[in-house]
Protein backbone atom coordinates (compact mmCIF):
# COMPACT_ATOMS: atom_id res chain seq x y z
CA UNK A 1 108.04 148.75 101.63
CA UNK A 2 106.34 150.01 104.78
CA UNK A 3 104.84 152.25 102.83
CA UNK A 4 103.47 150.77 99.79
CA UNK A 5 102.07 148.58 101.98
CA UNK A 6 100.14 151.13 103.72
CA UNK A 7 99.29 152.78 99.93
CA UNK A 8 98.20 149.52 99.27
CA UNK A 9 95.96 148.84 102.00
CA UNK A 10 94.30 152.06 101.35
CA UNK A 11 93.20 151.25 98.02
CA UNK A 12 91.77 147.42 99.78
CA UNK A 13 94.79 146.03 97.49
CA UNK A 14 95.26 143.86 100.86
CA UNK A 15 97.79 140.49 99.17
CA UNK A 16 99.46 143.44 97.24
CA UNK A 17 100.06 144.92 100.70
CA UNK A 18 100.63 141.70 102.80
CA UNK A 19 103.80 140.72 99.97
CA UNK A 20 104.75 144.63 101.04
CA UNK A 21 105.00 144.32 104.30
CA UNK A 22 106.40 141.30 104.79
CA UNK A 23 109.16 142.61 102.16
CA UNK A 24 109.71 145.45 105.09
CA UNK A 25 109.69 143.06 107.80
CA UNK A 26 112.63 141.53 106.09
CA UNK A 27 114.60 144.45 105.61
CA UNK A 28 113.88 145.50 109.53
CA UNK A 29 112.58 142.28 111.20
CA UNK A 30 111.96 144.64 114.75
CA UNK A 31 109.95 147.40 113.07
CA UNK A 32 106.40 146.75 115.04
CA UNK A 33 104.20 149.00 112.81
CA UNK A 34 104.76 146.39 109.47
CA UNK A 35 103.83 143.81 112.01
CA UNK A 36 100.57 146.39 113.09
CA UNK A 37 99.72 146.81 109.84
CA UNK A 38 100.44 143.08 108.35
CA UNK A 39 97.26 142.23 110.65
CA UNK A 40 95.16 144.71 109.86
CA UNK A 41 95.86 143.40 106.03
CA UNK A 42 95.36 140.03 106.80
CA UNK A 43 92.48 140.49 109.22
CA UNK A 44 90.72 142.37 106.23
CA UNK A 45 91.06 139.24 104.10
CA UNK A 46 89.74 137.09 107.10
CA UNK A 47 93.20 135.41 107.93
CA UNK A 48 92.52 135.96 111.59
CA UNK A 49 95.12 132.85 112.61
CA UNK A 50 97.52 134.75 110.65
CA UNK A 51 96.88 138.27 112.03
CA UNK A 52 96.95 137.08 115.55
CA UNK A 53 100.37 136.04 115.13
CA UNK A 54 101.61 139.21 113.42
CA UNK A 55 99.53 141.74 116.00
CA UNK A 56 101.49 139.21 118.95
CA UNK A 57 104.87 140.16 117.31
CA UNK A 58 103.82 143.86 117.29
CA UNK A 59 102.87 143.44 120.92
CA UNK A 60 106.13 141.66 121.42
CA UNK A 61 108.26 144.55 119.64
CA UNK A 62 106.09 147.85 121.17
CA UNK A 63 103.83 146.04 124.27
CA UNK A 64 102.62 150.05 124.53
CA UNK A 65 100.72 150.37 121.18
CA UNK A 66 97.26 149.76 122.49
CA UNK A 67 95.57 149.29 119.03
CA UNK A 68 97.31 146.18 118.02
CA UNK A 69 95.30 144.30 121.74
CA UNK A 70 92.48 145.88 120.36
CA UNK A 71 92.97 144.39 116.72
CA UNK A 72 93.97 141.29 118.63
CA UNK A 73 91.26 140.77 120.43
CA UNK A 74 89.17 141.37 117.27
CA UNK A 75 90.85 138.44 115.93
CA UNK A 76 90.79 136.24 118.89
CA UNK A 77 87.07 136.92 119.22
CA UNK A 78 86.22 135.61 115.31
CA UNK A 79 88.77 132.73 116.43
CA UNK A 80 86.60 131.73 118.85
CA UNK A 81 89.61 132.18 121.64
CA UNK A 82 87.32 134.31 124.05
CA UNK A 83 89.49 134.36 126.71
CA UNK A 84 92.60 135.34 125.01
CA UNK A 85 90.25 137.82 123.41
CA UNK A 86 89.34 138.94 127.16
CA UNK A 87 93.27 139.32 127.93
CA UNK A 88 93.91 141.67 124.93
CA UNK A 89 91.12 143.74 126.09
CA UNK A 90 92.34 143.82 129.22
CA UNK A 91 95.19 145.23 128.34
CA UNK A 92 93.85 147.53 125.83
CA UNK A 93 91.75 148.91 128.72
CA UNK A 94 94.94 149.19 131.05
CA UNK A 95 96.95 151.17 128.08
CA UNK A 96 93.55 153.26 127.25
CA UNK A 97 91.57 153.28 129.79
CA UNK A 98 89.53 156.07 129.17
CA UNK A 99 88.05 154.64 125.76
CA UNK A 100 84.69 153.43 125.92
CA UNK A 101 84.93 150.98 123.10
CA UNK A 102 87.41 148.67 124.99
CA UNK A 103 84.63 148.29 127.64
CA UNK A 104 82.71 147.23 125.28
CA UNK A 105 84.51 144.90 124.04
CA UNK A 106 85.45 143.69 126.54
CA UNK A 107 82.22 143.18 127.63
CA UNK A 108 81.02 141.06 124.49
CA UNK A 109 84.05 138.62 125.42
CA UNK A 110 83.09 138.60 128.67
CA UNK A 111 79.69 137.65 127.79
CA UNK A 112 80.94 134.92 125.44
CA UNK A 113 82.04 132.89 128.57
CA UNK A 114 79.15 134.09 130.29
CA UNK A 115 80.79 135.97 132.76
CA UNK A 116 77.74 138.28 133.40
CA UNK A 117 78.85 140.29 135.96
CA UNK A 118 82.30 141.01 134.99
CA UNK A 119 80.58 142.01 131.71
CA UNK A 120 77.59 143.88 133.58
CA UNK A 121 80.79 146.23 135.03
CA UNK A 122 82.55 146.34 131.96
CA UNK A 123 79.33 148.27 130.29
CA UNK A 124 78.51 150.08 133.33
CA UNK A 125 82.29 151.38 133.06
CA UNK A 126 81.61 152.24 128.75
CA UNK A 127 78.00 153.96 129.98
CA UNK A 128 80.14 156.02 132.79
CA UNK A 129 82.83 156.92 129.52
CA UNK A 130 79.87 157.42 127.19
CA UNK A 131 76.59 158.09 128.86
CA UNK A 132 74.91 158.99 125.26
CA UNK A 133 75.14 155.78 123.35
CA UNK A 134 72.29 153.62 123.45
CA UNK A 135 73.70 150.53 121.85
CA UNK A 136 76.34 150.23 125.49
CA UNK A 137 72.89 150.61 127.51
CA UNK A 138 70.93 147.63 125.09
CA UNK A 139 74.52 145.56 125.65
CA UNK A 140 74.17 145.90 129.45
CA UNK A 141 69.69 145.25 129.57
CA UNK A 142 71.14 142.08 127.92
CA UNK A 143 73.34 141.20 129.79
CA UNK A 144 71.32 141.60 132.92
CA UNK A 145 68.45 140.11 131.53
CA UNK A 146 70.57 137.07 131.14
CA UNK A 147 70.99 137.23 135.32
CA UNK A 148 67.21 137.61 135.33
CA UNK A 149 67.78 140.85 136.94
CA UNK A 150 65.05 142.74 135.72
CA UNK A 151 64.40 145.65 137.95
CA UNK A 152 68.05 146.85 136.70
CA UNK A 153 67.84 145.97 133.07
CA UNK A 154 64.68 147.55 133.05
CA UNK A 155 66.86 150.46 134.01
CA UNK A 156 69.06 149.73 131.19
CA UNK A 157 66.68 149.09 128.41
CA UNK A 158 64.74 153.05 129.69
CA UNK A 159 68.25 154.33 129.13
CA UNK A 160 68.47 153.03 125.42
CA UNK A 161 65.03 154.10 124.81
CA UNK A 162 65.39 157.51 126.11
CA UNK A 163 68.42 157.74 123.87
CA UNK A 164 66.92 156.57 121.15
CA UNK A 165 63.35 156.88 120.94
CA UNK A 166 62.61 156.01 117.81
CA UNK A 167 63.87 152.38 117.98
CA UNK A 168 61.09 150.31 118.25
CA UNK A 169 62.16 146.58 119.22
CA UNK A 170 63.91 148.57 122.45
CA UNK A 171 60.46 149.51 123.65
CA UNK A 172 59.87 145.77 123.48
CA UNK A 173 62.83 144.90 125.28
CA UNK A 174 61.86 147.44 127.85
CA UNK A 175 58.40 146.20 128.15
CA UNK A 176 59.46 142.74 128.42
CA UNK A 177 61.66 143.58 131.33
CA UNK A 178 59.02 145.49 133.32
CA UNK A 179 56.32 142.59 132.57
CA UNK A 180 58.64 139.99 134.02
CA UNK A 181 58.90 142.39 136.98
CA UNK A 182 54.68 141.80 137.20
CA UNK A 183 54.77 145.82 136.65
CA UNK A 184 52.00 144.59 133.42
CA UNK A 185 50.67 148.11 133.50
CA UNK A 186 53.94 149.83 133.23
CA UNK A 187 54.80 147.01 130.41
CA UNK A 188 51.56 147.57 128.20
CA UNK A 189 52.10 151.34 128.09
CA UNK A 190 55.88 150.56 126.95
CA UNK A 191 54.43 148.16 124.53
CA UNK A 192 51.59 150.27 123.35
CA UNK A 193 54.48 153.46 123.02
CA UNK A 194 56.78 151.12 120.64
């Protein structure tokens, strides 16, 4: 039943897979991947309350499977249960910790309960990881632009430009950082470049 479930899921026949795997989870109530993959079906069909509790019993039955803290905290995060979401993430990053994208995460739960500088290191730690993505450099000038910490998300917001210089509104977000800095000049040439 395993699977069809996963044959299922492939095809985005996600009830046909759900009834599948909870068929195999009958037959072998300990096997964590039907649990795994009984989230990921239900999270598709946006029954987060119910994939949390099946990615907790695939925690519960293999605590070393990183992906189902990740999917967790996915879940956790639409459920508006930031810091559970923060936990799973945590633990994702203690099982992984060499994937940037758990940072990141992280860091959008962090900033949910406006923990700014906890998040502020989590993106540092997913720039260190992945120094070429602009998007983790935007996530941290936003995040220190909420400290009003402009000198440094100035810093931030140059990285995501230099990465990506041919996305206008981060010129703005630059500029807007430098002006509230009183560094106008700097700002209107960043302005006038976007």
């Amino acid at each position: 039943y395993h699977k069809l479930g996963k044959s299922l899921q492939k095809k985005e026949l996600f009830d046909e897979a759900i009834i599948a795997y909870k068929q195999a989870i009958q037959l072998n109530p300990n096997f964590s991947w039907a649990y795994h993959f009984l989230g990921e079906a239900l999270q598709a069909i946006n029954e987060n309350s119910e994939a949390a509790i099946a990615y907790r019993k695939a925690i519960a039955l293999n605590p070393d499977f990183c992906w189902s803290y990740s999917n967790l905290g996915d879940v956790l995060m639409e459920l508006v249960e930031w810091e559970e979401a923060a936990v799973a993430y945590r633990k994702l990053i203690e099982l992984n910790p060499d994937f940037c994208w758990s940072y990141d995460k992280l860091g959008k739960a962090l900033i949910a309960l406006e923990k700014w500088g906890e998040a502020a290191a989590a993106y540092r730690k997913a720039i260190e990881l992945n120094p070429d993505d602009c998007w983790l450099y935007n996530s941290l000038g936003e995040v220190l632009e909420s400290q009003e910490n402009w000198p440094e998300a100035a810093v931030a917001f140059r990285g995501a430009v230099d990465l990506s210089p041919d996305t206008i509104w981060l010129y703005k977000k630059l500029g807007d950082a430098l002006r509230k800095q009183g560094e106008l000049e700097r700002a209107i040439a960043i302005y006038e470049k976007g």
